[in-house]
Amino acid sequence: MTTDTPLQIVVLAAGQGKRMRSALPKVLQPLAGQPLLAHVLETAAALSPERTVVVYGHGGDAVRETMSARDIAWAEQAEQKGTGHAVQQALPELSDEGRVLVLLGDVPLLQAQTLQTLFRETPEDGVGVLSVRVADPTGYGRIVRNATGGVQAIVEHRDATPDQHEIDEINTGVFVLPARQLSGWLDRITPHNAQGEYYLTDVIGLAVDDGTPVSATPCAGYEEVMGINDRVHLAQAERAWQRRAVETLMRDGARVADPARVDIRGAVTVAEDVFIDVNVVLEGEVRLGAGSVVGPNCVLINADIGAGTTLFANTYIEDSRVGARCNLGPFARLRPGADFRDGSKAGNFVEVKKSVIGEGSKVNHLSYIGDSVLGERVNVGAGTITCNYDGANKHQTIIGDDAFIGSGVELIAPVEVGRGATIGAGSTISKPAAADALTLERARQRTIEGWERPVKKK
Ligand code: UD1
Ligand code: CA
């Protein structure tokens, strides 16, 4: 379509989706971690419409609440009397300028590019329907063409003649229509059909009668226009979405051990030569720097991973940033606010929360670092714990550059360890530890001669 034709979009999302067998409204069922409707609205937004109106009904409050951050208008369809009736509810929100695109809230894989093709192939003042050829058209509306191939009508399965049942070109439910004529056509639709509903599809026949150009543009693949009616469809769509997302990553430079065993639930960007091993889950905003390695079973949620960094198996990262050339895991856990600077390390069973791990610093084994700032080249021994929580408040631990914390140390925050300080293993540190000195807190070791072990009573 030419850029000066205003576009308005109506998304039909009032249906209940009974076949989902779920308390959650159908359009809020998750696909790749986002509600179905969010996918549709993302495609809609990519077309830069003047306005997007969502027709809602079942689960209305939940649907509106979930989508509240978006720039859309809402139209309630209290009773579901058919797709034509649904579009009619949106009319008060629409102007009669330009074109109206009708999308379905349960068709999440549709691409903006396909809609651009539909716009191009439909005359400016005409009606266009996105169609698709399928092996089994049972249940769908059929595209009825005349001898010269012109579109005459859409006939719903239940209203079709046996001859029409043979037609394998079906209505995807996606239409583009001239705004000016839409309300007139909708007024003329009647519910005199097998389902007693106001069918949007009847607009086709009315437009043909009015001498309006009508065309059907076949879409290349069924997958893109598949409607989600039950959880089997949902799982099929999930796989299709995942395949597409992982292919994008591979084209952008990621080597993926098995494209079928990565799950992407958000916006992931990769630089060249990233390697992603099996069973990796990437959620929210994830950025993987050049040459970074994501080991098997890693989960990354809103994570920024620097170039050349390796995440060993089973590393779990949430809302955190990791610099270049770091090594994390296996079995490391970064909770929100972990900030690993270049060349730093966290080994197995290390948990880090809201802490800076300075350049070249290492926390290699079984430790908890929370609300802390570690300088550069700090070495934290095995089993060290920052006691950051007194039961009411969180307190900070500060460790200076080049400090060496022995194994099994408890740092009772708020507390500060000076630069170059050494803390003896097993110490419980609750007062400032001086720079460049050894501080230790340890009961003296004793041996009790002649002590005997208790014996079990008979
Ligand atoms: C519809 C089409 C059919 C097409 C099929 C594609 C009509 C009459 N039929 O049939 O030609 O092949 O989609 O999947 O349009 N909705 C409302 N309010 C309503 C009714 C429906 O908002 O009163 C919404 C639903 O939430 C859904 C969409 O419209 O997102 C389609 O409705 P559905 O009942 O699934 O239509 P089908 O019978 O599948
Ligand atoms: Ca349907």
Coordinates of C-alpha atoms and ligand atoms in Angstrom, one line a residue:
M1 CA 0.0 0.0 0.0
T2 CA 1.1 3.5 -0.6
T3 CA 2.3 5.2 2.6
D4 CA -0.2 8.0 2.4
T5 CA -3.2 5.6 2.7
P6 CA -4.2 5.7 6.4
L7 CA -4.4 2.2 7.9
Q8 CA -6.6 1.3 10.9
I9 CA -6.5 -2.2 12.4
V10 CA -9.2 -4.1 14.2
V11 CA -8.1 -7.2 16.1
L12 CA -10.9 -9.7 16.9
A13 CA -10.3 -11.2 20.4
A14 CA -13.7 -11.6 22.0
G15 CA -14.0 -15.4 21.6
Q16 CA -13.8 -17.6 24.7
G17 CA -11.6 -20.3 23.3
K18 CA -13.5 -23.1 25.0
R19 CA -11.3 -25.8 23.5
M20 CA -8.3 -24.5 25.5
R21 CA -10.0 -25.8 28.6
S22 CA -8.3 -23.0 30.6
A23 CA -9.3 -20.3 33.1
L24 CA -7.0 -18.0 31.1
P25 CA -8.7 -16.3 28.1
K26 CA -7.5 -17.8 24.8
V27 CA -5.7 -14.6 23.6
L28 CA -3.6 -14.5 26.8
Q29 CA -2.3 -18.1 26.4
P30 CA 1.5 -17.8 26.1
L31 CA 3.4 -18.4 22.9
A32 CA 7.2 -18.0 23.3
G33 CA 6.5 -16.4 26.7
Q34 CA 4.1 -13.7 25.4
P35 CA 0.3 -13.8 25.2
L36 CA -1.0 -14.7 21.7
L37 CA -2.6 -11.3 21.5
A38 CA 0.8 -9.6 22.1
H39 CA 2.2 -11.3 19.0
V40 CA -0.7 -10.1 16.9
L41 CA -0.3 -6.5 18.3
E42 CA 3.4 -6.6 17.5
T43 CA 2.7 -7.5 13.9
A44 CA 0.0 -4.8 13.9
A45 CA 2.4 -2.2 15.3
A46 CA 5.0 -3.0 12.6
L47 CA 2.5 -1.7 10.0
S48 CA 2.5 1.7 11.7
P49 CA -1.3 2.1 11.7
E50 CA -3.1 5.3 12.7
R51 CA -5.1 3.3 15.3
T52 CA -5.5 -0.3 16.5
V53 CA -8.8 -1.4 18.1
V54 CA -9.0 -4.6 20.0
V55 CA -12.5 -6.2 20.2
Y56 CA -12.7 -7.9 23.5
G57 CA -15.3 -9.9 25.4
H58 CA -14.4 -13.0 27.3
G59 CA -12.0 -12.4 30.1
G60 CA -12.1 -8.7 29.2
D61 CA -10.5 -7.2 32.4
A62 CA -7.6 -9.6 32.3
V63 CA -7.0 -9.0 28.6
R64 CA -7.1 -5.2 29.0
E65 CA -4.9 -5.3 32.1
T66 CA -2.2 -7.4 30.4
M67 CA -2.1 -5.1 27.4
S68 CA -2.5 -1.8 29.3
A69 CA 0.9 -0.5 28.4
R70 CA 0.1 -0.6 24.7
D71 CA -1.2 2.2 22.5
I72 CA -4.5 0.6 21.5
A73 CA -8.2 1.3 21.7
W74 CA -10.7 -1.1 23.1
A75 CA -14.2 -2.1 22.0
E76 CA -16.4 -4.4 24.0
Q77 CA -18.4 -7.1 22.4
A78 CA -20.5 -8.3 25.3
E79 CA -22.1 -11.1 23.5
Q80 CA -20.3 -13.0 20.7
K81 CA -22.7 -12.8 17.8
G82 CA -20.2 -13.4 15.0
T83 CA -17.2 -11.9 13.4
G84 CA -19.2 -9.3 11.5
H85 CA -20.9 -8.2 14.7
A86 CA -17.5 -8.0 16.3
V87 CA -16.1 -5.6 13.7
Q88 CA -19.2 -3.5 14.1
Q89 CA -18.4 -3.0 17.8
A90 CA -15.1 -1.3 16.7
L91 CA -16.8 1.1 14.3
P92 CA -17.2 4.0 16.9
E93 CA -13.4 3.9 17.3
L94 CA -12.7 4.1 13.6
S95 CA -12.6 7.0 11.1
D96 CA -13.8 6.4 7.6
E97 CA -10.5 7.4 6.1
G98 CA -8.3 4.9 4.3
R99 CA -8.3 1.2 4.9
V100 CA -9.2 -1.2 7.7
L101 CA -7.3 -4.4 8.3
V102 CA -9.0 -7.1 10.3
L103 CA -6.7 -9.5 12.2
L104 CA -7.6 -12.3 14.5
G105 CA -6.3 -12.4 18.1
D106 CA -5.6 -16.2 17.9
V107 CA -3.5 -16.1 14.7
P108 CA -0.1 -15.2 16.2
L109 CA 2.4 -16.3 13.6
L110 CA 1.3 -13.9 10.8
Q111 CA 4.1 -11.7 9.5
A112 CA 3.9 -8.0 8.7
Q113 CA 5.5 -8.8 5.3
T114 CA 2.6 -11.1 4.3
L115 CA 0.2 -8.3 5.1
Q116 CA 2.2 -5.8 3.0
T117 CA 1.8 -8.3 0.2
L118 CA -2.0 -8.4 0.8
F119 CA -2.1 -4.5 0.7
R120 CA -0.1 -4.4 -2.5
E121 CA -2.4 -7.0 -4.2
T122 CA -5.6 -5.4 -3.1
P123 CA -6.7 -2.3 -5.1
E124 CA -6.8 0.8 -2.8
D125 CA -10.6 1.0 -3.0
G126 CA -11.1 -2.8 -3.0
V127 CA -11.6 -5.6 -0.5
G128 CA -8.8 -8.1 -0.1
V129 CA -8.9 -11.4 1.8
L130 CA -5.8 -13.4 2.8
S131 CA -6.5 -17.0 1.7
V132 CA -4.5 -20.2 1.9
R133 CA -4.7 -23.6 0.3
V134 CA -4.9 -26.5 2.7
A135 CA -5.0 -30.3 2.4
D136 CA -8.1 -30.5 4.7
P137 CA -10.4 -27.5 4.5
T138 CA -13.0 -28.9 6.8
G139 CA -14.5 -26.3 9.1
Y140 CA -13.2 -23.3 7.3
G141 CA -14.9 -20.7 5.1
R142 CA -14.3 -21.4 1.4
I143 CA -13.2 -18.9 -1.2
V144 CA -15.7 -19.2 -4.0
R145 CA -14.3 -18.0 -7.4
N146 CA -16.1 -17.7 -10.7
A147 CA -15.0 -19.2 -14.1
T148 CA -12.4 -16.5 -14.6
G149 CA -11.0 -16.7 -11.1
G150 CA -12.7 -13.7 -9.7
V151 CA -13.7 -13.9 -6.0
Q152 CA -17.5 -14.2 -5.7
A153 CA -18.2 -15.0 -2.0
I154 CA -16.9 -16.7 1.1
V155 CA -19.1 -19.6 2.2
E156 CA -18.8 -21.0 5.7
H157 CA -18.3 -24.8 5.9
R158 CA -21.6 -25.4 7.5
D159 CA -23.4 -23.3 4.9
A160 CA -21.5 -24.8 1.9
T161 CA -22.9 -27.1 -0.8
P162 CA -21.2 -30.5 -1.4
D163 CA -19.4 -28.9 -4.5
Q164 CA -18.2 -26.0 -2.4
H165 CA -16.8 -28.5 0.2
E166 CA -14.3 -29.5 -2.5
I167 CA -12.8 -26.0 -2.6
D168 CA -9.4 -26.1 -0.9
E169 CA -8.7 -22.4 -0.8
I170 CA -9.9 -21.1 2.6
N171 CA -10.4 -17.8 4.3
T172 CA -7.7 -17.1 6.9
G173 CA -10.0 -14.5 8.5
V174 CA -7.7 -11.6 7.6
F175 CA -9.3 -8.9 5.5
V176 CA -8.4 -5.4 4.3
L177 CA -11.4 -3.2 3.5
P178 CA -12.1 0.4 2.5
A179 CA -13.1 2.2 5.7
R180 CA -15.8 4.3 4.1
Q181 CA -17.9 1.4 2.9
L182 CA -17.4 -0.9 5.9
S183 CA -20.2 0.2 8.1
G184 CA -22.7 0.1 5.3
W185 CA -21.8 -3.5 4.5
L186 CA -21.9 -4.5 8.2
D187 CA -25.4 -3.0 8.5
R188 CA -26.6 -5.2 5.6
I189 CA -25.3 -8.5 7.1
T190 CA -28.0 -10.8 8.5
P191 CA -27.7 -13.9 10.7
H192 CA -29.6 -16.1 8.4
N193 CA -27.1 -18.9 8.3
A194 CA -26.4 -22.3 9.9
Q195 CA -24.8 -20.7 13.0
G196 CA -27.3 -17.8 13.4
E197 CA -24.3 -15.4 13.4
Y198 CA -23.4 -12.1 11.8
Y199 CA -20.5 -13.3 9.5
L200 CA -17.9 -10.8 8.4
T201 CA -17.3 -13.1 5.5
D202 CA -20.7 -12.0 4.0
V203 CA -19.1 -8.6 3.3
I204 CA -17.4 -10.3 0.3
G205 CA -20.6 -11.1 -1.5
L206 CA -22.0 -7.6 -0.7
A207 CA -18.9 -5.9 -2.0
V208 CA -19.1 -8.0 -5.2
D209 CA -22.8 -6.9 -5.6
D210 CA -21.8 -3.3 -5.2
G211 CA -19.2 -3.6 -7.9
T212 CA -16.3 -3.1 -5.5
P213 CA -13.1 -4.9 -6.6
V214 CA -12.6 -8.0 -4.5
S215 CA -9.6 -10.2 -4.5
A216 CA -8.1 -13.1 -2.5
T217 CA -4.4 -13.2 -2.0
P218 CA -3.1 -16.7 -1.2
C219 CA -0.5 -16.9 1.6
A220 CA 2.4 -19.2 1.0
G221 CA 2.2 -21.5 4.0
Y222 CA -0.6 -22.6 6.3
E223 CA 1.6 -22.4 9.4
E224 CA 1.7 -18.6 9.3
V225 CA -2.1 -18.2 9.4
M226 CA -2.9 -21.1 11.6
G227 CA -5.5 -20.2 14.3
I228 CA -4.9 -21.5 17.8
N229 CA -8.0 -23.3 19.1
D230 CA -6.6 -25.8 21.6
R231 CA -3.3 -26.7 23.3
V232 CA -2.2 -29.0 20.5
H233 CA -2.3 -26.0 18.1
L234 CA -0.6 -23.9 20.8
A235 CA 2.3 -26.4 21.0
Q236 CA 2.6 -26.6 17.2
A237 CA 2.7 -22.8 16.9
E238 CA 5.3 -22.7 19.7
R239 CA 7.6 -25.0 17.7
A240 CA 7.0 -23.1 14.5
W241 CA 7.8 -19.8 16.3
Q242 CA 10.9 -21.3 17.9
R243 CA 12.2 -22.6 14.6
R244 CA 11.8 -19.2 13.1
A245 CA 13.5 -17.4 16.0
V246 CA 16.5 -19.8 16.2
E247 CA 17.0 -19.5 12.4
T248 CA 17.3 -15.8 12.8
L249 CA 20.0 -16.3 15.5
M250 CA 21.9 -18.7 13.2
R251 CA 21.8 -16.2 10.4
D252 CA 23.1 -13.6 12.8
G253 CA 26.1 -15.7 13.6
A254 CA 25.2 -18.2 16.3
R255 CA 26.2 -21.8 16.0
V256 CA 23.5 -23.8 17.6
A257 CA 24.1 -27.4 18.7
D258 CA 20.5 -28.4 18.0
P259 CA 18.0 -25.8 16.7
A260 CA 15.2 -27.9 18.2
R261 CA 16.6 -27.7 21.7
V262 CA 16.8 -24.0 22.3
D263 CA 13.9 -22.0 23.5
I264 CA 13.6 -18.2 22.9
R265 CA 11.1 -16.3 24.9
G266 CA 12.0 -12.7 24.2
A267 CA 14.3 -10.6 22.1
V268 CA 17.7 -12.2 21.7
T269 CA 20.6 -10.6 19.9
V270 CA 23.8 -12.4 19.1
A271 CA 27.2 -11.3 17.7
E272 CA 29.3 -13.5 15.5
D273 CA 30.6 -16.9 16.6
V274 CA 28.3 -17.3 19.6
F275 CA 27.8 -21.0 20.5
I276 CA 24.6 -22.2 22.1
D277 CA 24.6 -25.7 23.4
V278 CA 21.5 -27.9 24.0
N279 CA 18.5 -27.1 26.2
V280 CA 19.2 -23.4 26.6
V281 CA 16.3 -21.1 27.5
L282 CA 16.7 -17.4 26.6
E283 CA 14.0 -15.1 28.1
G284 CA 13.3 -11.4 27.9
E285 CA 16.2 -9.2 26.6
V286 CA 19.3 -11.3 26.1
R287 CA 22.4 -10.1 24.3
L288 CA 25.3 -12.5 23.6
G289 CA 28.6 -11.0 22.8
A290 CA 31.0 -12.2 20.0
G291 CA 32.5 -15.7 20.7
S292 CA 30.5 -16.2 23.9
V293 CA 29.6 -19.8 24.8
V294 CA 26.3 -20.8 26.4
G295 CA 26.7 -24.3 27.8
P296 CA 24.0 -26.9 28.1
N297 CA 20.9 -26.3 30.3
C298 CA 21.7 -22.6 30.9
V299 CA 18.8 -20.2 31.6
L300 CA 19.3 -16.6 30.7
I301 CA 16.6 -14.0 31.6
N302 CA 17.4 -10.4 30.7
A303 CA 21.1 -10.9 30.5
D304 CA 23.9 -9.1 28.8
I305 CA 26.8 -11.4 28.2
G306 CA 30.2 -10.0 27.0
A307 CA 32.4 -11.2 24.3
G308 CA 34.4 -14.3 24.9
T309 CA 32.6 -15.2 28.0
T310 CA 31.8 -18.8 28.8
L311 CA 28.8 -20.0 30.7
F312 CA 29.3 -23.5 31.7
A313 CA 26.4 -26.0 32.1
N314 CA 23.4 -25.2 34.2
T315 CA 24.2 -21.6 34.8
Y316 CA 21.1 -19.5 35.7
I317 CA 21.3 -15.7 35.1
E318 CA 18.5 -13.2 35.8
D319 CA 18.6 -9.4 35.2
S320 CA 22.4 -9.3 35.3
R321 CA 25.3 -8.2 33.3
V322 CA 28.5 -10.2 32.6
G323 CA 31.5 -8.6 31.0
A324 CA 34.0 -9.9 28.5
R325 CA 36.1 -13.1 29.0
C326 CA 34.3 -14.2 32.2
N327 CA 33.8 -17.8 33.2
L328 CA 30.6 -18.7 35.1
G329 CA 29.4 -22.1 36.3
P330 CA 28.8 -24.9 36.0
F331 CA 25.8 -24.4 38.3
A332 CA 26.3 -20.7 39.0
R333 CA 23.3 -18.6 39.9
L334 CA 23.2 -14.8 39.2
R335 CA 20.2 -13.2 40.7
P336 CA 19.1 -9.7 39.8
G337 CA 21.7 -7.0 39.8
A338 CA 24.8 -9.2 39.5
D339 CA 27.5 -7.2 37.6
F340 CA 30.5 -9.3 36.6
R341 CA 33.3 -7.1 35.3
D342 CA 35.7 -8.3 32.6
G343 CA 37.7 -11.4 33.3
S344 CA 35.9 -12.3 36.5
K345 CA 34.7 -15.8 37.6
A346 CA 32.1 -17.6 39.5
G347 CA 32.3 -21.3 39.9
N348 CA 30.0 -24.1 40.9
F349 CA 27.2 -23.4 43.4
V350 CA 28.0 -19.8 43.7
E351 CA 25.1 -17.4 44.1
V352 CA 25.6 -13.7 43.5
K353 CA 22.9 -11.0 44.0
K354 CA 23.1 -7.3 43.5
S355 CA 26.8 -7.2 43.6
V356 CA 29.7 -6.0 41.6
I357 CA 32.4 -8.6 41.0
G358 CA 35.4 -6.5 39.9
E359 CA 37.7 -7.1 37.0
G360 CA 39.7 -10.4 37.4
S361 CA 38.0 -11.3 40.7
K362 CA 37.1 -14.9 41.4
V363 CA 34.4 -16.6 43.5
N364 CA 35.1 -20.1 42.7
H365 CA 33.2 -22.5 44.9
L366 CA 30.0 -22.7 47.0
S367 CA 29.7 -19.1 48.0
Y368 CA 27.0 -16.5 48.5
I369 CA 27.8 -12.9 47.6
G370 CA 24.9 -10.5 48.1
D371 CA 24.7 -6.6 48.2
S372 CA 28.5 -6.5 47.8
V373 CA 31.1 -4.6 45.9
L374 CA 34.3 -6.5 45.2
G375 CA 37.2 -4.7 43.8
E376 CA 39.7 -6.0 41.2
R377 CA 41.6 -9.3 41.5
V378 CA 39.8 -10.3 44.7
N379 CA 39.9 -14.0 45.5
V380 CA 37.0 -15.4 47.5
G381 CA 37.6 -18.9 49.0
A382 CA 35.2 -21.8 49.0
G383 CA 32.1 -21.6 51.1
T384 CA 32.3 -17.9 51.9
I385 CA 29.1 -16.1 52.8
T386 CA 28.2 -12.5 53.0
C387 CA 25.6 -12.3 55.8
N388 CA 23.8 -9.4 54.2
Y389 CA 20.4 -9.7 55.9
D390 CA 19.7 -9.2 59.6
G391 CA 16.2 -10.3 59.4
A392 CA 14.9 -6.8 58.7
N393 CA 17.3 -5.0 56.5
K394 CA 20.0 -5.7 53.9
H395 CA 23.5 -4.4 54.4
Q396 CA 26.5 -4.0 52.2
T397 CA 29.9 -5.7 52.1
I398 CA 32.8 -3.9 50.5
I399 CA 36.0 -5.8 49.6
G400 CA 39.0 -3.8 48.3
D401 CA 41.3 -4.7 45.4
D402 CA 43.6 -7.7 45.7
A403 CA 41.9 -8.9 48.9
F404 CA 42.1 -12.6 49.7
I405 CA 39.2 -14.1 51.6
G406 CA 40.0 -17.6 53.0
S407 CA 37.6 -20.4 52.8
G408 CA 34.5 -20.7 55.0
V409 CA 34.5 -17.0 55.9
E410 CA 31.3 -15.2 57.1
L411 CA 31.3 -11.5 56.4
I412 CA 28.7 -9.9 58.6
A413 CA 27.4 -6.8 56.8
P414 CA 27.8 -3.9 56.9
V415 CA 31.4 -4.6 56.8
E416 CA 34.5 -3.6 54.8
V417 CA 37.6 -5.5 53.9
G418 CA 40.6 -3.3 53.0
R419 CA 42.7 -3.5 49.9
G420 CA 45.2 -6.3 49.9
A421 CA 43.7 -7.7 53.1
T422 CA 43.9 -11.4 53.9
I423 CA 41.1 -13.0 55.9
G424 CA 42.0 -16.3 57.6
A425 CA 39.8 -19.3 56.7
G426 CA 36.8 -19.9 59.0
S427 CA 36.7 -16.3 60.3
T428 CA 33.5 -14.5 61.1
I429 CA 34.2 -10.9 60.3
S430 CA 32.0 -8.2 61.7
K431 CA 34.4 -5.3 62.0
P432 CA 36.5 -3.6 59.4
A433 CA 39.5 -5.7 58.3
A434 CA 42.6 -3.6 57.7
A435 CA 44.3 -3.3 54.3
D436 CA 47.4 -5.3 53.6
A437 CA 47.1 -7.2 56.9
L438 CA 46.0 -10.7 58.0
T439 CA 42.8 -10.6 60.0
L440 CA 41.4 -13.8 61.5
E441 CA 38.7 -14.7 64.0
R442 CA 39.0 -18.3 65.1
A443 CA 38.7 -20.2 68.3
R444 CA 42.0 -21.7 69.4
Q445 CA 42.2 -25.4 68.5
R446 CA 42.5 -27.8 71.5
T447 CA 42.8 -31.5 71.9
I448 CA 41.3 -33.3 74.9
E449 CA 43.5 -36.2 75.8
G450 CA 41.8 -39.4 77.0
W451 CA 38.4 -38.4 75.8
E452 CA 36.2 -41.4 75.0
R453 CA 33.4 -41.6 72.4
P454 CA 30.0 -42.3 73.9
V455 CA 28.8 -45.8 73.3
K456 CA 25.2 -46.9 72.4
K457 CA 23.1 -48.0 75.4
K458 CA 22.2 -51.7 75.2
Ligands
UD1_1 C1 -13.7 -17.8 10.9 C2 -14.3 -17.4 9.5 C3 -13.9 -18.5 8.5 C4 -12.4 -18.7 8.5 C5 -11.9 -19.0 9.9 C6 -10.4 -19.0 9.9 C7 -16.3 -16.1 9.8 C8 -17.8 -16.2 9.7 N1 -15.7 -17.3 9.5 O1 -14.4 -18.9 11.3 O2 -14.3 -18.2 7.2 O3 -12.1 -19.8 7.6 O4 -12.3 -18.0 10.8 O5 -9.9 -19.4 11.1 O6 -15.8 -15.1 10.0 N2 -14.7 -13.5 17.3 C9 -15.1 -12.4 18.0 N3 -16.5 -12.2 18.2 C10 -17.4 -13.1 17.7 C11 -16.9 -14.2 17.0 C12 -15.6 -14.4 16.8 O7 -14.3 -11.6 18.5 O8 -18.6 -12.9 17.9 C13 -13.3 -13.7 17.1 C14 -12.7 -14.9 17.8 O9 -12.3 -14.6 19.1 C15 -11.6 -15.4 16.9 C16 -12.1 -14.9 15.5 O10 -13.0 -13.9 15.7 O11 -10.4 -14.7 17.2 C17 -12.6 -16.0 14.6 O12 -13.8 -16.5 15.3 P1 -14.2 -18.0 15.2 O13 -15.4 -18.3 15.9 O14 -13.0 -18.9 15.6 O15 -14.5 -18.2 13.6 P2 -14.5 -19.5 12.8 O16 -15.8 -20.2 13.0 O17 -13.2 -20.3 13.0
CA2 CA -11.3 -20.2 14.6

